[in-house]
GROMACS .gro file of C-alpha atoms in nm:
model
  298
    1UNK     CA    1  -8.709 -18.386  17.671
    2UNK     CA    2  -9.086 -18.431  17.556
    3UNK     CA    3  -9.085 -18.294  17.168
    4UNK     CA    4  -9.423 -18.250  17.130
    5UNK     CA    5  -9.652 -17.999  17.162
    6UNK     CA    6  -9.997 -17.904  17.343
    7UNK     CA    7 -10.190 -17.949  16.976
    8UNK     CA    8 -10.079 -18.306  17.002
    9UNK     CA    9 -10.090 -18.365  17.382
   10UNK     CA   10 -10.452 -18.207  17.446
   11UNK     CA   11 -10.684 -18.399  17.264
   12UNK     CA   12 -10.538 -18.751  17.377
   13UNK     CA   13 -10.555 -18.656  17.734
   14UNK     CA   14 -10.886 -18.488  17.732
   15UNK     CA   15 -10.996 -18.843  17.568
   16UNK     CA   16 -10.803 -19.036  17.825
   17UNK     CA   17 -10.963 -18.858  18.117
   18UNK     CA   18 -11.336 -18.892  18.011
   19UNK     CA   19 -11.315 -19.230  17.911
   20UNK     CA   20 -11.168 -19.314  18.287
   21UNK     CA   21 -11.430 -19.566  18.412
   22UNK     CA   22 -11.474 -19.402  18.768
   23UNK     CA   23 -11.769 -19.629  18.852
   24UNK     CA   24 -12.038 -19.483  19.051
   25UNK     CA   25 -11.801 -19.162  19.130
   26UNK     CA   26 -11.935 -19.002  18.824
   27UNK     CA   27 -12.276 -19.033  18.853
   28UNK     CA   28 -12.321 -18.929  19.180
   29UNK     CA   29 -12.223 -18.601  19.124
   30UNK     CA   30 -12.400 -18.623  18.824
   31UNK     CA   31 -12.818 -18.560  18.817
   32UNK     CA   32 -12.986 -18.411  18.575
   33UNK     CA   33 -12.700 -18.167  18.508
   34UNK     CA   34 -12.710 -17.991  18.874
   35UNK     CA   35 -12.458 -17.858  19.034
   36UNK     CA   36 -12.302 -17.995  19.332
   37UNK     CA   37 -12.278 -17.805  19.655
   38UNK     CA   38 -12.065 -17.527  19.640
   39UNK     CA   39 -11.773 -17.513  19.996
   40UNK     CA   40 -11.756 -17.090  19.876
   41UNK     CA   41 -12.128 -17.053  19.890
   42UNK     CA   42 -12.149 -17.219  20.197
   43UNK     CA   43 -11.880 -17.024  20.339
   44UNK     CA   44 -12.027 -16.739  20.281
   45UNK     CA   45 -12.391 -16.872  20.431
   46UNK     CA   46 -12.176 -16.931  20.758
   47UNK     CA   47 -11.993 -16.616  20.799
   48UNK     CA   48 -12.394 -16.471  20.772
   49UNK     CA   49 -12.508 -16.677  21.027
   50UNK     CA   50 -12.212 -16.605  21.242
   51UNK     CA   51 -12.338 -16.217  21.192
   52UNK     CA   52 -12.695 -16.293  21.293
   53UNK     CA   53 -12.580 -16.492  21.568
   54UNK     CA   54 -12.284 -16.210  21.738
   55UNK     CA   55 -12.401 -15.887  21.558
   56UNK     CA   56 -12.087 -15.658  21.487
   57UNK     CA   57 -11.817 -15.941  21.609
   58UNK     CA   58 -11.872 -16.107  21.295
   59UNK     CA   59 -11.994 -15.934  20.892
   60UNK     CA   60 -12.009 -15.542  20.906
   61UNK     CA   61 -11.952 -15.323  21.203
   62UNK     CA   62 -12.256 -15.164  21.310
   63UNK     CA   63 -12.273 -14.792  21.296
   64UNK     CA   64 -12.617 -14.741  21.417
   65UNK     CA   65 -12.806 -14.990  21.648
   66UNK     CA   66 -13.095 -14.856  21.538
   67UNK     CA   67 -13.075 -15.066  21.131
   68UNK     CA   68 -13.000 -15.389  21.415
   69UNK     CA   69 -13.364 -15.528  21.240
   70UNK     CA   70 -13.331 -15.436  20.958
   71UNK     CA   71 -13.002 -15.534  20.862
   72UNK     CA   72 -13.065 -15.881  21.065
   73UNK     CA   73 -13.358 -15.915  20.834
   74UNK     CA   74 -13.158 -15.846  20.501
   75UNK     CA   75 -12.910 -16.110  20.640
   76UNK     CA   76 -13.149 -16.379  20.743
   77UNK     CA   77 -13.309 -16.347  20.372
   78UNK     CA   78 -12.987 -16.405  20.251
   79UNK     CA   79 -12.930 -16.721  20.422
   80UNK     CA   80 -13.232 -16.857  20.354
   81UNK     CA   81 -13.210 -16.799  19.991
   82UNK     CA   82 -12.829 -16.938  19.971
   83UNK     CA   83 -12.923 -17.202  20.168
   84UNK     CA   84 -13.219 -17.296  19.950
   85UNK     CA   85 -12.973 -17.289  19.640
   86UNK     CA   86 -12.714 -17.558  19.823
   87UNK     CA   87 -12.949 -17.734  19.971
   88UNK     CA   88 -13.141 -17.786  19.646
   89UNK     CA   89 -12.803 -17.885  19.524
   90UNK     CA   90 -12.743 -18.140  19.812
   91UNK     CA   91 -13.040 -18.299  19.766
   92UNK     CA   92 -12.935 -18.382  19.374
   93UNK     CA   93 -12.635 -18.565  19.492
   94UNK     CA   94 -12.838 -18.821  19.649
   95UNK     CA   95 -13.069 -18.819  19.392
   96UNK     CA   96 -13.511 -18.695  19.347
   97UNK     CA   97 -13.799 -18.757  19.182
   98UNK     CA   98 -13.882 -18.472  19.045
   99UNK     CA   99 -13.701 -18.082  19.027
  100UNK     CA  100 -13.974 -17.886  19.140
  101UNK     CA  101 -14.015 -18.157  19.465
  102UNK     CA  102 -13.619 -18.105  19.550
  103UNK     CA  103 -13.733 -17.718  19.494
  104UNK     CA  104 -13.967 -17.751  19.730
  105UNK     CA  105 -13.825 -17.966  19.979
  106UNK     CA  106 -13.479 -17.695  19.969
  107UNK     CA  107 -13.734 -17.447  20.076
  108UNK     CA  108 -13.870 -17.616  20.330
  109UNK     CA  109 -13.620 -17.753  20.520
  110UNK     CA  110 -13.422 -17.379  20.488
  111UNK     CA  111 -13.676 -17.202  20.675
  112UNK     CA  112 -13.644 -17.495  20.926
  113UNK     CA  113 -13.326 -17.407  20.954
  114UNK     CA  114 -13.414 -16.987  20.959
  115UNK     CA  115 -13.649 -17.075  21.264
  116UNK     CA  116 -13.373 -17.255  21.472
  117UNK     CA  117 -13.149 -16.933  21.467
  118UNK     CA  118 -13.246 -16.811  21.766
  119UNK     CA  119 -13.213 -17.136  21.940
  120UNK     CA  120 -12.852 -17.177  21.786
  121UNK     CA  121 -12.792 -16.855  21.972
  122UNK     CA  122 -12.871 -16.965  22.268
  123UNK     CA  123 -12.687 -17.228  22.237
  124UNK     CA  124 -12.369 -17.071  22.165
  125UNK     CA  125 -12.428 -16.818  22.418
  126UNK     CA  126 -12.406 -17.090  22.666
  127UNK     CA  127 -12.079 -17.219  22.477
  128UNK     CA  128 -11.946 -16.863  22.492
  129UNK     CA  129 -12.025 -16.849  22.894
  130UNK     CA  130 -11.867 -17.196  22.955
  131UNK     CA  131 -11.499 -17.093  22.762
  132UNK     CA  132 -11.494 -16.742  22.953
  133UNK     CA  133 -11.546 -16.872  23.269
  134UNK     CA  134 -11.288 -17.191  23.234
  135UNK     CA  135 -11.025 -16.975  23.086
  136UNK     CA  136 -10.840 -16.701  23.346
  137UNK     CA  137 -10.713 -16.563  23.047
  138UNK     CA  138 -11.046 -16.445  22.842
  139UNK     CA  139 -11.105 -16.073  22.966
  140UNK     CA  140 -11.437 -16.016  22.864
  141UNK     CA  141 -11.719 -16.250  22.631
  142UNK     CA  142 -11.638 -16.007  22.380
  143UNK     CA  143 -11.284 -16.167  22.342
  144UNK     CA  144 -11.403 -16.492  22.391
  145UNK     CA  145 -11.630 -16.431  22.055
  146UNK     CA  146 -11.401 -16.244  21.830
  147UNK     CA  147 -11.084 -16.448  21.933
  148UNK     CA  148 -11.146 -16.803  22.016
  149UNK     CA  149 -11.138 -17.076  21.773
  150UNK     CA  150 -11.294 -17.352  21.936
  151UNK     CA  151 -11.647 -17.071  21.916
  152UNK     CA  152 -11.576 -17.086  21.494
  153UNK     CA  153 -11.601 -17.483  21.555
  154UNK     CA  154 -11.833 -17.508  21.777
  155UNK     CA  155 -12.075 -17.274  21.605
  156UNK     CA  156 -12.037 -17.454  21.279
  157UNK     CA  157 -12.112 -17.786  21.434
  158UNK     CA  158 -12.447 -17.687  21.594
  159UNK     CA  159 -12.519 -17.549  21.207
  160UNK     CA  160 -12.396 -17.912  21.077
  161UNK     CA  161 -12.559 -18.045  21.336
  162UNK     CA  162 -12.937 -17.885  21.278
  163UNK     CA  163 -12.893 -17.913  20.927
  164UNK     CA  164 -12.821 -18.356  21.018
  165UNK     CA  165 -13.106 -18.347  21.237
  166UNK     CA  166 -13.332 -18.144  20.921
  167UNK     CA  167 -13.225 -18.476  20.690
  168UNK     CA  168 -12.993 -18.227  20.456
  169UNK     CA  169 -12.735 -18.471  20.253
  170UNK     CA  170 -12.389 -18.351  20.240
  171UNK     CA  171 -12.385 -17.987  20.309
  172UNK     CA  172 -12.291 -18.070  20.719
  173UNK     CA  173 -11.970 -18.228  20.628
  174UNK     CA  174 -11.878 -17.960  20.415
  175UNK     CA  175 -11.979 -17.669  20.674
  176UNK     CA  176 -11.794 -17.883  20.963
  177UNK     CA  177 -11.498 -17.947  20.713
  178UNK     CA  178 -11.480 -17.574  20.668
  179UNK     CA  179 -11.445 -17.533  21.045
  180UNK     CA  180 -11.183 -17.822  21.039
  181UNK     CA  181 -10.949 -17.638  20.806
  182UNK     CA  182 -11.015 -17.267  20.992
  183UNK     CA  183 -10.940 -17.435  21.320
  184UNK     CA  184 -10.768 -17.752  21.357
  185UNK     CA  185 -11.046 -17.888  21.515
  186UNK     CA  186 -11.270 -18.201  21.346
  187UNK     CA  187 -11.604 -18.221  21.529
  188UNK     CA  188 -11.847 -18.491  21.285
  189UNK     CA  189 -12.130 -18.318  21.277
  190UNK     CA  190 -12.334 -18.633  21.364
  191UNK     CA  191 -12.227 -18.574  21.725
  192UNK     CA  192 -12.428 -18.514  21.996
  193UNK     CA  193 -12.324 -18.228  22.206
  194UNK     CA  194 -12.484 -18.084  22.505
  195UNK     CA  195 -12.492 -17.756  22.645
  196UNK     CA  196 -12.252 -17.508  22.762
  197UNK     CA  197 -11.930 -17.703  22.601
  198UNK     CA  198 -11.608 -17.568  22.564
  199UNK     CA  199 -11.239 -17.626  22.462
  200UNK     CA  200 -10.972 -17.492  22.554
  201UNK     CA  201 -10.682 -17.406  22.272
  202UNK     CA  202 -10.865 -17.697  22.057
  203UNK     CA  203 -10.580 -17.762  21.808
  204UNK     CA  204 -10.569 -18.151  21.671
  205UNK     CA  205 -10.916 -18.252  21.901
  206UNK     CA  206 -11.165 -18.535  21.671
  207UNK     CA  207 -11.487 -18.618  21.777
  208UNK     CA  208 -11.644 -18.883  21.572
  209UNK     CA  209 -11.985 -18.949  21.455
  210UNK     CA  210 -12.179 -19.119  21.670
  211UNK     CA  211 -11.990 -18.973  21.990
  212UNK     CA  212 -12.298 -18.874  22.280
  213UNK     CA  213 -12.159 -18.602  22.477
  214UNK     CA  214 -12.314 -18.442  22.767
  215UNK     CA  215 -12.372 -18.097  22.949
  216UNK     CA  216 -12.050 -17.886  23.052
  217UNK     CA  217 -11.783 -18.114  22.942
  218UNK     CA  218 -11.453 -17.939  22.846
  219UNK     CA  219 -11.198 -18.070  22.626
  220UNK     CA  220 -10.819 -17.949  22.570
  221UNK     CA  221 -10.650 -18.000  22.255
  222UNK     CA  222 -10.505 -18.291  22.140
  223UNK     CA  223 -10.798 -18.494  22.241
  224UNK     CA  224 -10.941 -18.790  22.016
  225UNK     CA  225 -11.277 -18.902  22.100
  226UNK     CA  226 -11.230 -19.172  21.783
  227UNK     CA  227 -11.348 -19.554  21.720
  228UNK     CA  228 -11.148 -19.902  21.720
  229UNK     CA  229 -11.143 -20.113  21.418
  230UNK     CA  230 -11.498 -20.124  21.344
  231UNK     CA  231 -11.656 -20.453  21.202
  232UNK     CA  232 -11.719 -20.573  20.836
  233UNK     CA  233 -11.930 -20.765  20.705
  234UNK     CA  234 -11.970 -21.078  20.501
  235UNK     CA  235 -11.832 -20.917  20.181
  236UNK     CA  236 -11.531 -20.753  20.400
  237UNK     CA  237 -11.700 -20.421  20.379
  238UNK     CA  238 -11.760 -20.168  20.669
  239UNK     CA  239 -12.068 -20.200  20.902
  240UNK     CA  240 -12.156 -19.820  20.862
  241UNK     CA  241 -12.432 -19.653  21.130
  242UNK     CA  242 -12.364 -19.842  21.427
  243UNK     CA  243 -12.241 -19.664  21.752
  244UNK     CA  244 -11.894 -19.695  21.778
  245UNK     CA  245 -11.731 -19.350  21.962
  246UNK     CA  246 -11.712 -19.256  22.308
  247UNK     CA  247 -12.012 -19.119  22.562
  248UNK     CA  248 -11.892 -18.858  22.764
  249UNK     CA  249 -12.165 -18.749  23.039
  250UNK     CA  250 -12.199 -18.442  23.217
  251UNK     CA  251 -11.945 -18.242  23.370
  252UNK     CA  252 -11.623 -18.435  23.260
  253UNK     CA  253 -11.276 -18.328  23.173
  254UNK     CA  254 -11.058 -18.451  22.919
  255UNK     CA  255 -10.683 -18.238  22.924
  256UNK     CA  256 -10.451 -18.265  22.604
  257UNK     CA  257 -10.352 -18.530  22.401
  258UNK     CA  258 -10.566 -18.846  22.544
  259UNK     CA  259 -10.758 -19.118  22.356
  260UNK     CA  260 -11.038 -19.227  22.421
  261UNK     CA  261 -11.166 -19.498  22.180
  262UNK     CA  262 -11.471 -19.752  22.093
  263UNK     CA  263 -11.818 -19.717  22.215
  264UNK     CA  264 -11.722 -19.666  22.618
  265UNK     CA  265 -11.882 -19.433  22.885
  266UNK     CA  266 -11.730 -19.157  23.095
  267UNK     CA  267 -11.911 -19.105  23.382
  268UNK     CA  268 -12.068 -18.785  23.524
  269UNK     CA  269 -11.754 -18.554  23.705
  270UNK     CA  270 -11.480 -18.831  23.583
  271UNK     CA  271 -11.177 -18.639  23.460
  272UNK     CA  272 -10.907 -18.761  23.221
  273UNK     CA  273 -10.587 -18.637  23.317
  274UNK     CA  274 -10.335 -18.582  23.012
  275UNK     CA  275 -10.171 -18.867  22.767
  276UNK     CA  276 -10.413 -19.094  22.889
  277UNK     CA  277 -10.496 -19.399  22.612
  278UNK     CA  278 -10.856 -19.508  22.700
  279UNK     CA  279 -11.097 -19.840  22.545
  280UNK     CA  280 -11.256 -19.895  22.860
  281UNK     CA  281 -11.574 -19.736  23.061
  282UNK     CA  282 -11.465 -19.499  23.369
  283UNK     CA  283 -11.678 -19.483  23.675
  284UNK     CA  284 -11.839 -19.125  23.765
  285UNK     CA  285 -11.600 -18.893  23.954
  286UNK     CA  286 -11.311 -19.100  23.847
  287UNK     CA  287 -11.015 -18.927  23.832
  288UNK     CA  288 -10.755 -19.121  23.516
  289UNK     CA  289 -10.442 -19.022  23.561
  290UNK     CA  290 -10.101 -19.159  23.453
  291UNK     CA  291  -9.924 -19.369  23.749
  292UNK     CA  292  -9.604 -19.162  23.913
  293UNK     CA  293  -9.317 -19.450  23.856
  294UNK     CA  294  -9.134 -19.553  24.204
  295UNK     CA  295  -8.764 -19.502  24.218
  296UNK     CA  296  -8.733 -19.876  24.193
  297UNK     CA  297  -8.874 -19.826  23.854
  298UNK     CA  298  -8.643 -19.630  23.702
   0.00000   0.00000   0.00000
């Protein structure tokens, strides 16, 4: 049994732990005393984005359509001013010149993000259309909206996704990681993803960085759109940026459970039947399915 007591034990583990030489770690968390992004804050920016975007499915019921502007307005503000904050603090982690530049970059690139609202809606109006009408079991877009998971994680990958394309450090794998643990469904947000998109049940699906996929593709769960060993280079390190996940083009299928792996193309209308393993490029209309055994087989 340990005799001693927290007067003795504190002060020589607090002194352990700081002098820990955690290399770089550290000090890139570490600029000027800023914070670093914070996943609560930008939970909280997503759940008001997913109120702009589907008014009374997500935030407050409305009462009175009639406050619609206004209380879009008050939420829009909001988001632009939490966003400013995080961004700000993104932009520290990788390191500025000078504060009142990051200040003024924050800004900037929030109300980029502000203007692309309505374009996100759009966007995952299209998604919301493509789920309801390849599911015989969504009754209405209403329940598509308030009940569907793979709508959460789609939604916050088009925000990860914008916020990429803006030049924002950090903050999309944290708003796509928050999805991930909601949902059960990793999308990178340095995917490309094309209109109307859907999946079905979406538990367990990846889709990694540098995947290019095309306009209404559906995916079921258990799908891996993921990467072979990827190459190192002369030090034994990891060749990071190059394209190295799957191109799915428009109108394919993937059902549950198949992988799909390395930089190969699906072509237009090809569908992936289920358990299917996958490192090679499939012809458009293809049809991959797994081969019935003959009794002489078995």
């Amino acid at each position: 049994m340990n005799k001693k007591n927290i007067a003795q034990v504190l002060p020589a583990t607090v002194k352990a732990l700081t002098e820990c030489d955690f290399g770089n770690l550290l000090a890139e968390c570490q600029h000027d005393g800023e914070p670093m992004p914070s996943g609560r804050v930008l939970s909280e920016v997503v759940e008001l984005v997913r109120s702009i975007v589907f008014p009374g499915y997500f935030g407050e019921p409305f009462k009175d359509n009639n406050t619609l502007e206004y209380r879009t307005g008050l939420n829009v503000a909001k988001v632009y001013d939490l966003l400013s904050e995080q961004i700000h603090a993104g932009i520290c982690f990788e390191g500025c010149e000078s504060k009142s530049e990051r200040r003024k970059m924050a800004k900037a690139m929030a109300l980029e993000f502000v203007e692309f609202l309505p374009e996100l809606r759009r966007r995952l109006l299209m998604d919301v259309a493509a789920t309801y009408d390849g599911d015989p079991a969504a009754k209405s877009y209403g329940e598509v909206i308030s009940c569907y998971p793979a709508i959460k994680a789609i939604g916050n990958y088009r925000i990860a996704h914008k916020l990429i394309e803006i030049g924002i450090p950090l903050i999309p794998r944290i708003v796509s990681e928050l999805a991930h643990s909601e949902t059960g469904i990793d999308i990178h947000p340095g995917a490309q993803i094309g209109n109307y998109f859907t999946i079905d049940h979406g538990t367990g699906i990846v889709i990694g960085e540098t995947c290019i996929i095309g306009d209404h593709v559906k995916l079921y769960q258990g799908v891996t759109l993921g990467a072979k060993s990827f190459p190192v280079d002369e030090n034994g390190n990891p060749i990071k940026g190059i394209p190295r996940h799957p191109i799915l083009e428009d109108n394919v299928i993937v059902y549950s459970n198949s992988t799909i792996l390395g930089r190969v193309t699906i072509g237009k209308d090809a569908v992936i039947g289920a358990n299917i393993w996958l490192m090679e490029d499939v012809a458009p209309g293809t049809q991959v399915v797994q081969r019935k055994k003959q009794k002489s087989e078995i």
